[in-house]
PDB file of C-alpha atoms in Angstrom:
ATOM      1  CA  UNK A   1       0.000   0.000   0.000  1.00  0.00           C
ATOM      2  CA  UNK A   2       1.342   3.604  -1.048  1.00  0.00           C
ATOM      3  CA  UNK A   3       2.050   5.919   1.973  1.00  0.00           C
ATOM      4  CA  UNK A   4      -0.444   9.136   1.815  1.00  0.00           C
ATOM      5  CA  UNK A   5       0.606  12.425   2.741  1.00  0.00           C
ATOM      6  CA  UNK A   6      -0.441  13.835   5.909  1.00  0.00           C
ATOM      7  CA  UNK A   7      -3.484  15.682   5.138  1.00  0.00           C
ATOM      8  CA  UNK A   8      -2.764  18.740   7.215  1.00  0.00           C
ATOM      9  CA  UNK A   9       0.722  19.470   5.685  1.00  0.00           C
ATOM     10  CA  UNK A  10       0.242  20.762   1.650  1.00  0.00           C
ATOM     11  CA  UNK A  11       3.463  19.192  -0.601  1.00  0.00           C
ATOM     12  CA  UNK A  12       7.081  20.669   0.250  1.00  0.00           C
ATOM     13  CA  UNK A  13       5.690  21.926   3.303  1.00  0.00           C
ATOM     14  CA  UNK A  14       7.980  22.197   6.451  1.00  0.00           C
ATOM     15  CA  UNK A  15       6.525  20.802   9.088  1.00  0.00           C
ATOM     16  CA  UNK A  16       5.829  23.434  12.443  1.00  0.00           C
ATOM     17  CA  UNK A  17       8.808  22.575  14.417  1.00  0.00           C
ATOM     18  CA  UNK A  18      11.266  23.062  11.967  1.00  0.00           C
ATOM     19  CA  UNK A  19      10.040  26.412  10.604  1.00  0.00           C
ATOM     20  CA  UNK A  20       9.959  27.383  14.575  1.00  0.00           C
ATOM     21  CA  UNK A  21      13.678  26.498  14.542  1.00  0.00           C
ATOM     22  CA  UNK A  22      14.659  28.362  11.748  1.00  0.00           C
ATOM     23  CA  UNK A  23      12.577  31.290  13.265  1.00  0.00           C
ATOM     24  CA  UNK A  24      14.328  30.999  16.048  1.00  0.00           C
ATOM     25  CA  UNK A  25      17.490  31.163  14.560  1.00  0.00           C
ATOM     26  CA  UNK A  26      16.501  34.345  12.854  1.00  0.00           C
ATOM     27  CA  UNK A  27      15.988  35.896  16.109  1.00  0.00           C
ATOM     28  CA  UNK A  28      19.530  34.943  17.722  1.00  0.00           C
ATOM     29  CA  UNK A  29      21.087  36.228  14.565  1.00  0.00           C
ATOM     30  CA  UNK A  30      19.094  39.412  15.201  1.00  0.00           C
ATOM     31  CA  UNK A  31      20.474  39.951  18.329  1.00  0.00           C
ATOM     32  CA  UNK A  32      23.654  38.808  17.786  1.00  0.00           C
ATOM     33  CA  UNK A  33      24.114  41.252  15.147  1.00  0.00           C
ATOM     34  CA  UNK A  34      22.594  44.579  17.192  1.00  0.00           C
ATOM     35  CA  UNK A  35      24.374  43.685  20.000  1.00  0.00           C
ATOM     36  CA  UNK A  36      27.395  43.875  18.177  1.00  0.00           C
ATOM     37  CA  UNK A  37      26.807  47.295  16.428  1.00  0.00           C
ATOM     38  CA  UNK A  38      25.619  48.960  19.289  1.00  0.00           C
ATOM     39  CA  UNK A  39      28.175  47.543  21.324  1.00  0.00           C
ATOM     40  CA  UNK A  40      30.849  49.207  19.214  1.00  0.00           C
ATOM     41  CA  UNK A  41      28.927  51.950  17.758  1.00  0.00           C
ATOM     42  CA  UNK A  42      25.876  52.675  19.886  1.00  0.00           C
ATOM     43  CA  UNK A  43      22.806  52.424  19.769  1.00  0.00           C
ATOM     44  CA  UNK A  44      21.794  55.167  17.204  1.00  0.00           C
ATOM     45  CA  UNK A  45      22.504  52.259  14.692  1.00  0.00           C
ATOM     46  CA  UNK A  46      19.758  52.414  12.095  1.00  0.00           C
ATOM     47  CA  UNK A  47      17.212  48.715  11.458  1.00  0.00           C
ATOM     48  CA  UNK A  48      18.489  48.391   7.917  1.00  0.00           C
ATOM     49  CA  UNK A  49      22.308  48.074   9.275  1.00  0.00           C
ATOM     50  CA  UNK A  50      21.269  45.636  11.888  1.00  0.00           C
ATOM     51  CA  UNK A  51      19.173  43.592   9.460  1.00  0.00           C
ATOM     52  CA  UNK A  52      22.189  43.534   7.157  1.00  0.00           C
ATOM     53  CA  UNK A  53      24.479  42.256  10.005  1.00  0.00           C
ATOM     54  CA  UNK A  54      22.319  39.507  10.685  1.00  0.00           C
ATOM     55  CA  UNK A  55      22.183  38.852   6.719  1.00  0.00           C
ATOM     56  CA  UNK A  56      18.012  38.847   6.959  1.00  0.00           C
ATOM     57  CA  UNK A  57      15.783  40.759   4.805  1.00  0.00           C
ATOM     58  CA  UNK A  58      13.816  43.946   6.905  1.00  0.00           C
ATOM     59  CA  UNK A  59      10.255  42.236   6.785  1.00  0.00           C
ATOM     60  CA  UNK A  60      12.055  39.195   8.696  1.00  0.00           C
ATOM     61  CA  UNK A  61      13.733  41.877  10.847  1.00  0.00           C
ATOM     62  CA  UNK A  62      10.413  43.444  11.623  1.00  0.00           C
ATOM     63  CA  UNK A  63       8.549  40.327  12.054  1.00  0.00           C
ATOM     64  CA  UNK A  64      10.767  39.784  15.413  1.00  0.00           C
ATOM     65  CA  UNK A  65      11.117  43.082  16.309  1.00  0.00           C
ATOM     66  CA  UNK A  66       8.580  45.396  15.496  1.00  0.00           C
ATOM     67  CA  UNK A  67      10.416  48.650  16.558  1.00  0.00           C
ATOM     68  CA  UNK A  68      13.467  49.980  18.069  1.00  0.00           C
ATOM     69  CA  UNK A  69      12.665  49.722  21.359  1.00  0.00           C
ATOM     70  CA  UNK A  70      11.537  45.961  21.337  1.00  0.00           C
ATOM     71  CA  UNK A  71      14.788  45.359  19.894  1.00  0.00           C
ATOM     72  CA  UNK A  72      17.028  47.140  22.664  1.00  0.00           C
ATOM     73  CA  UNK A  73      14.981  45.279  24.956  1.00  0.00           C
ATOM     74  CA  UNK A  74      15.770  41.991  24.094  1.00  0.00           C
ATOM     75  CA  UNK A  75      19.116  43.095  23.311  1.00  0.00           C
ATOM     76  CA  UNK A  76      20.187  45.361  26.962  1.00  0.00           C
ATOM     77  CA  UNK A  77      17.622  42.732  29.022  1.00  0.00           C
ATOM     78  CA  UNK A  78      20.768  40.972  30.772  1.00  0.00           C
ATOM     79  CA  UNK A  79      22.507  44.449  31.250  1.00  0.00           C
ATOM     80  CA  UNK A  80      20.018  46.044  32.528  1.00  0.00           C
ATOM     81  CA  UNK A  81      19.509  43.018  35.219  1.00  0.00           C
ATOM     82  CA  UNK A  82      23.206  43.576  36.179  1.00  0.00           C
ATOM     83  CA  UNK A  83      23.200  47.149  36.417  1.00  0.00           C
ATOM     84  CA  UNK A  84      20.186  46.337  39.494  1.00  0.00           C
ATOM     85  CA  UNK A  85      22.058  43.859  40.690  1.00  0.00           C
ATOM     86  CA  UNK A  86      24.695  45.792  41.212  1.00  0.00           C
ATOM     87  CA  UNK A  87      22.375  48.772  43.214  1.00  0.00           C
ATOM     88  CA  UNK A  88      21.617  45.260  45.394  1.00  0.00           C
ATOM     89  CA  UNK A  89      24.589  44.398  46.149  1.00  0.00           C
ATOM     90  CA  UNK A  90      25.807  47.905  46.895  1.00  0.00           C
ATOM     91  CA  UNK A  91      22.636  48.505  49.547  1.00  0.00           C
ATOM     92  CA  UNK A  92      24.278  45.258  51.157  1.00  0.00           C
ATOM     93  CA  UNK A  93      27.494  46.902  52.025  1.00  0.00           C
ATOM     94  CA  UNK A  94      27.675  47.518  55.771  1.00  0.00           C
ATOM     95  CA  UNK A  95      29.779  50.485  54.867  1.00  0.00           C
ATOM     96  CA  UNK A  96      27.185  53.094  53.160  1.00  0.00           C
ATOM     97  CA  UNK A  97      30.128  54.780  51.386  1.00  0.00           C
ATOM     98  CA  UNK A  98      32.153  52.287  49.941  1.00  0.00           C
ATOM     99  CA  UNK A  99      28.922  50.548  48.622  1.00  0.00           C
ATOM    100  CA  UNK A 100      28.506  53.882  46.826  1.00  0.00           C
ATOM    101  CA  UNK A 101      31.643  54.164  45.576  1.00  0.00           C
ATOM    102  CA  UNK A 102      31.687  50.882  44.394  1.00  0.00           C
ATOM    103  CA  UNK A 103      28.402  50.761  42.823  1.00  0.00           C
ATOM    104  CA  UNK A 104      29.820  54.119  40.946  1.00  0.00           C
ATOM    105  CA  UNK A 105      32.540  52.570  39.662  1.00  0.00           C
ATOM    106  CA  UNK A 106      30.450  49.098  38.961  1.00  0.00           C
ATOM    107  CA  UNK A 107      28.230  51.188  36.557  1.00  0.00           C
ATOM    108  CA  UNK A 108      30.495  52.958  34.871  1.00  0.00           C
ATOM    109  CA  UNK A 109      32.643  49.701  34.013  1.00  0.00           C
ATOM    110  CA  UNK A 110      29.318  48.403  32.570  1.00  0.00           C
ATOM    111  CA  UNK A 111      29.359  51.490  30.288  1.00  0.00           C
ATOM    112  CA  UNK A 112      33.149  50.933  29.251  1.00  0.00           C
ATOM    113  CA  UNK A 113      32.518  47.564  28.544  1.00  0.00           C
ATOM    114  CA  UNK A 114      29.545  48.071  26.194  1.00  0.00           C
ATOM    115  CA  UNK A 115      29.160  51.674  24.422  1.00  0.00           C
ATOM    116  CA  UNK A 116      25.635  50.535  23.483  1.00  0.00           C
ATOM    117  CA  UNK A 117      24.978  50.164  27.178  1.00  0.00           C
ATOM    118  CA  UNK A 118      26.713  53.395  27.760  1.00  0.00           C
ATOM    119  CA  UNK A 119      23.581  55.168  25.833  1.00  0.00           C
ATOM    120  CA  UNK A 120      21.404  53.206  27.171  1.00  0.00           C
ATOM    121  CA  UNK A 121      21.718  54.268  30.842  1.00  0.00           C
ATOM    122  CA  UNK A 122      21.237  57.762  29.424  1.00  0.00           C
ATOM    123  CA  UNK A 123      18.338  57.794  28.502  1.00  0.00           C
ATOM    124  CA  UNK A 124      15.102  56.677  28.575  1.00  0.00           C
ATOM    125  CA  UNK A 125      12.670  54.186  26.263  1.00  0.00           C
ATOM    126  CA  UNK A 126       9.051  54.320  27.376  1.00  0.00           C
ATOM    127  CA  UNK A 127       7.908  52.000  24.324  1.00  0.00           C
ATOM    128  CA  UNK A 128      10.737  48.854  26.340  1.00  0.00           C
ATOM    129  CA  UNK A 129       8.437  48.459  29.464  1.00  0.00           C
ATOM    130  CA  UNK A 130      10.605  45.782  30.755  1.00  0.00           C
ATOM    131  CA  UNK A 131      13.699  47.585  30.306  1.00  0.00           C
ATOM    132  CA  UNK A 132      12.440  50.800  32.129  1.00  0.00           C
ATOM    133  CA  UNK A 133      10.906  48.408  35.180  1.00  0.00           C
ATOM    134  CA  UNK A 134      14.723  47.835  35.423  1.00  0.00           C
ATOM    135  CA  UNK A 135      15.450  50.654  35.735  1.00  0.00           C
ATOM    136  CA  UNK A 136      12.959  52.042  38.086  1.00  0.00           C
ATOM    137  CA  UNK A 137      13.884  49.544  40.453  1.00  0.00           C
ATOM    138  CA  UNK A 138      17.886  50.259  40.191  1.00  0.00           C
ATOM    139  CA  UNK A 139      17.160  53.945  40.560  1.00  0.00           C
ATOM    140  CA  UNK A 140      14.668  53.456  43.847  1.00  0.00           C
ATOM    141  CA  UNK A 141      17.535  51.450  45.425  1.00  0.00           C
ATOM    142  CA  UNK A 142      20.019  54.094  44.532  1.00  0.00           C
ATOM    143  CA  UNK A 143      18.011  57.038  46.108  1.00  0.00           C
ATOM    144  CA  UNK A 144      17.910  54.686  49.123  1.00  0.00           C
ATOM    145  CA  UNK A 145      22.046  54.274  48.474  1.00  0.00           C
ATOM    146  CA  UNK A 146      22.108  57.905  48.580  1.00  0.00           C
ATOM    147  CA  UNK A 147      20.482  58.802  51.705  1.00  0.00           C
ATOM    148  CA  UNK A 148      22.279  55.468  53.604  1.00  0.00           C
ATOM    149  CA  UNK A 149      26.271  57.211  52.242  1.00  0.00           C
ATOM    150  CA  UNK A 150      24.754  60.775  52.999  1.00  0.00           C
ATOM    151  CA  UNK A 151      24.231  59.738  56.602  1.00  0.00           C
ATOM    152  CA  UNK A 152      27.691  58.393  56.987  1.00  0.00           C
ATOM    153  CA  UNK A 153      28.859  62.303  56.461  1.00  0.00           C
ATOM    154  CA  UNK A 154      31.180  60.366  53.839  1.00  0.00           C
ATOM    155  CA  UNK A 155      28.574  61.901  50.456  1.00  0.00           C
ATOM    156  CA  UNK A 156      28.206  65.322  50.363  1.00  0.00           C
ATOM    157  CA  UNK A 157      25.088  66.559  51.420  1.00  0.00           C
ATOM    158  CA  UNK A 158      24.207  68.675  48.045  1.00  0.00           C
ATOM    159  CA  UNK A 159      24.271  65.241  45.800  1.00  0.00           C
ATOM    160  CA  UNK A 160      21.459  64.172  44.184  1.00  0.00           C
ATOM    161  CA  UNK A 161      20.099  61.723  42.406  1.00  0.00           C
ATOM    162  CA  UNK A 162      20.351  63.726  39.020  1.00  0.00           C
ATOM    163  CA  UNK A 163      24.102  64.013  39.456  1.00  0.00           C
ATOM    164  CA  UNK A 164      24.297  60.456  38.413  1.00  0.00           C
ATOM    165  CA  UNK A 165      22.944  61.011  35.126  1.00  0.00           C
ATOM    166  CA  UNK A 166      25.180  63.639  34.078  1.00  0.00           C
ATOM    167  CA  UNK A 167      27.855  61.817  35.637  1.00  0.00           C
ATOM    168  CA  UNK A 168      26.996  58.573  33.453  1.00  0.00           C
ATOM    169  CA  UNK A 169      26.715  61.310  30.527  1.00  0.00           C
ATOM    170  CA  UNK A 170      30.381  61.988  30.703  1.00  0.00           C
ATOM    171  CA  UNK A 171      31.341  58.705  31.238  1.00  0.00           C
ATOM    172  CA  UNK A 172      30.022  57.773  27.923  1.00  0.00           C
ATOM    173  CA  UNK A 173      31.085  60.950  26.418  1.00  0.00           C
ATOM    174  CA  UNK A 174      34.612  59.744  27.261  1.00  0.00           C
ATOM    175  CA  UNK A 175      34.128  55.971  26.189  1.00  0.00           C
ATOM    176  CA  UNK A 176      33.042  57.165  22.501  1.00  0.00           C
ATOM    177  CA  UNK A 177      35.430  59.542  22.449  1.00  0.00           C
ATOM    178  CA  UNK A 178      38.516  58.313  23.508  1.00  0.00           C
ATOM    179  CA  UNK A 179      37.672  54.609  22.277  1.00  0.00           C
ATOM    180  CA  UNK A 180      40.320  52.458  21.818  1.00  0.00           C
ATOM    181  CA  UNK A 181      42.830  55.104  21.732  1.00  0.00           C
ATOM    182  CA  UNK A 182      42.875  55.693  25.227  1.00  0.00           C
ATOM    183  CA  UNK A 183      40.480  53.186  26.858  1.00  0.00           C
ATOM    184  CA  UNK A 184      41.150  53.475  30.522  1.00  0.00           C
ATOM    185  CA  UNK A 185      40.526  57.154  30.792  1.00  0.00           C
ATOM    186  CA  UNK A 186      36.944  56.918  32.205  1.00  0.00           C
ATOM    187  CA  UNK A 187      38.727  55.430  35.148  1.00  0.00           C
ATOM    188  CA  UNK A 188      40.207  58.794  35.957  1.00  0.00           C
ATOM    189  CA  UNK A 189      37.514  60.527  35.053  1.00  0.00           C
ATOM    190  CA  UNK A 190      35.710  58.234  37.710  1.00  0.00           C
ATOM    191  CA  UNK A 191      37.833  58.537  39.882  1.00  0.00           C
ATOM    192  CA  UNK A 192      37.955  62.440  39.594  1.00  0.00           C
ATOM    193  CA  UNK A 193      34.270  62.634  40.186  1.00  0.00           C
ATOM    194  CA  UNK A 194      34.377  60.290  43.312  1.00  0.00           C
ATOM    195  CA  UNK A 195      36.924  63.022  45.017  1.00  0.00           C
ATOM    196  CA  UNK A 196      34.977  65.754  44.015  1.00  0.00           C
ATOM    197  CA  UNK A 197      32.087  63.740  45.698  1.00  0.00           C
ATOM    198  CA  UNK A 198      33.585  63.015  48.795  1.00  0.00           C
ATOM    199  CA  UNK A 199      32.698  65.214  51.941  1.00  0.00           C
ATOM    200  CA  UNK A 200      35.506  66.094  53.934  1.00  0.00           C
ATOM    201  CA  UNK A 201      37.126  63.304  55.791  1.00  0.00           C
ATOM    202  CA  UNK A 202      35.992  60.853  53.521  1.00  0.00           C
ATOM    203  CA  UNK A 203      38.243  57.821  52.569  1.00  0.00           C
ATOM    204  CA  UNK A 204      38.557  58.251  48.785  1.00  0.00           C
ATOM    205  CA  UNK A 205      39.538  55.282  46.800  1.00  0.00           C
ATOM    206  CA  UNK A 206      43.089  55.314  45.065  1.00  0.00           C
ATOM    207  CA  UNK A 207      43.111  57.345  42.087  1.00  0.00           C
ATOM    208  CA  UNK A 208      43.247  55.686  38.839  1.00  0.00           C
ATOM    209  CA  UNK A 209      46.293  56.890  37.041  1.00  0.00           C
ATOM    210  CA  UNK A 210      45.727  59.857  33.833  1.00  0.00           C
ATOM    211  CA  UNK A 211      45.974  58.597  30.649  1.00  0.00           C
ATOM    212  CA  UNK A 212      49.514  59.019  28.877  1.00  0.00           C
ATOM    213  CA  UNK A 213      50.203  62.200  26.201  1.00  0.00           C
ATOM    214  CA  UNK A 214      50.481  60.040  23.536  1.00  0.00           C
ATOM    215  CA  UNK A 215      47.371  58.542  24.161  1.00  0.00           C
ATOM    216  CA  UNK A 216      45.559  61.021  24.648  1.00  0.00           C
ATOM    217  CA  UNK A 217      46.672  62.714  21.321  1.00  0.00           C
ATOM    218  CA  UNK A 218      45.160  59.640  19.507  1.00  0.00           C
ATOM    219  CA  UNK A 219      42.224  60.029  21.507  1.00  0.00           C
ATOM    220  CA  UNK A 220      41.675  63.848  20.141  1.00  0.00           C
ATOM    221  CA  UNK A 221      42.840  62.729  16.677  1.00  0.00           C
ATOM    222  CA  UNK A 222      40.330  59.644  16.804  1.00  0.00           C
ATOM    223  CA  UNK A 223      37.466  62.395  18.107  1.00  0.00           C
ATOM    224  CA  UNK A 224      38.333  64.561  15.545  1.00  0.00           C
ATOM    225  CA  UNK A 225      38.139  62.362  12.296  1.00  0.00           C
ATOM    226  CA  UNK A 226      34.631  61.063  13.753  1.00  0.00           C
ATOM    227  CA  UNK A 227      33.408  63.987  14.555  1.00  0.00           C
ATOM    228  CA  UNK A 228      34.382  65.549  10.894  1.00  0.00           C
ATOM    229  CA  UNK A 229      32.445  62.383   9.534  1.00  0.00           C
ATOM    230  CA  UNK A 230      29.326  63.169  11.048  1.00  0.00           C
ATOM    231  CA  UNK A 231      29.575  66.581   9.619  1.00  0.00           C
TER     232      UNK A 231
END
């Protein structure tokens, strides 16, 4: 007796789990492929580039990630998680200060180690829900990080919460700018802001050392040529 074809599967017809797979695929390539870019170039990346780097066509692009923002949300999920563990473990520091210091320093890493990241944390993506709960419940646990080092008389009274942000600004002003020309020197800048943070009396963690002249000079020269380019 001939074998029939499954009635509910037309000829050349891939059966469910296997077009799941390859759909699945599709989506790690995705991701792979923005998390690259704005890794090393930010986020400001446009859809078309990352649908290129994942070697997909825009409608496949769009069929996994409708927008922008659903796409930095899958993308920054597991950094964003980090950057409130990280508010966590600093409110679990017996020593206000030095969990304030440290979760400074924690943060900023993050942003050196992933320029897409660095935007991220500066600024804001209504559309991401899950993304922004993150981050509502990193900054809740820093204002209580705050007021915990500000009662130590270690963190100068006049901080607030909105000196963060512009610190994290100039952080990853620094990062793009200095790149891989200089790529330590948001570790001075870090630990620049840290002194000027400090009450008096305040143990102030070693200072990270500057960057070298020559280094530097490739910096500017690097900031220069991309800066021209955008032009």
């Amino acid at each position: 007796m001939t074998p029939t074809a499954n009635s509910s599967e037309a000829p050349g017809q891939q059966p469910e789990p296997a077009l799941r797979a390859d759909a699945e695929r599709n989506r790690e390539r995705i991701t792979k492929a923005a998390r690259h870019l704005y890794g090393s170039e930010g986020i400001g990346v446009s859809m078309a580039s990352v649908a290129r780097e994942a070697g997909v066509g825009k409608a496949t692009l769009s069929r996994h990630f409708a927008t922008r923002e659903d796409l930095i949300n899958a993308v920054f999920a597991d950094r964003m998680d980090a950057y409130a563990t990280a508010t966590t473990e600093a409110l679990a520091d017996p020593d206000p200060w030095h969990g304030f210091t440290r979760y400074i320093q924690a943060v900023c890493a993050m942003q050196a180690a992933d320029r897409g990241f660095a935007d991220v944390l500066t600024m804001t993506f209504p559309a991401a829900k899950a993304l922004e709960a993150r981050r509502a419940d990193a900054y809740n646990g820093f204002l209580e990080l705050i007021a915990r080092a500000q009662a130590t008389g270690h963190l100068r009274a006049d901080f607030t919460p909105e000196d963060l942000v512009i610190l994290l600004m100039a952080n990853a002003g620094v990062i793009a700018a200095t790149g891989n020309a200089a790529p330590d020197s948001w570790r001075r800048l870090v630990g620049q802001m840290l002194r000027a943070l400090a009450a008096p009396g305040a143990p102030i963690p070693p200072l990270p050392q500057s960057p070298t002249p020559a280094a530097l000079y490739r910096a500017m020269i690097r900031f220069a040529r991309s800066s021209s380019n955008q032009l």
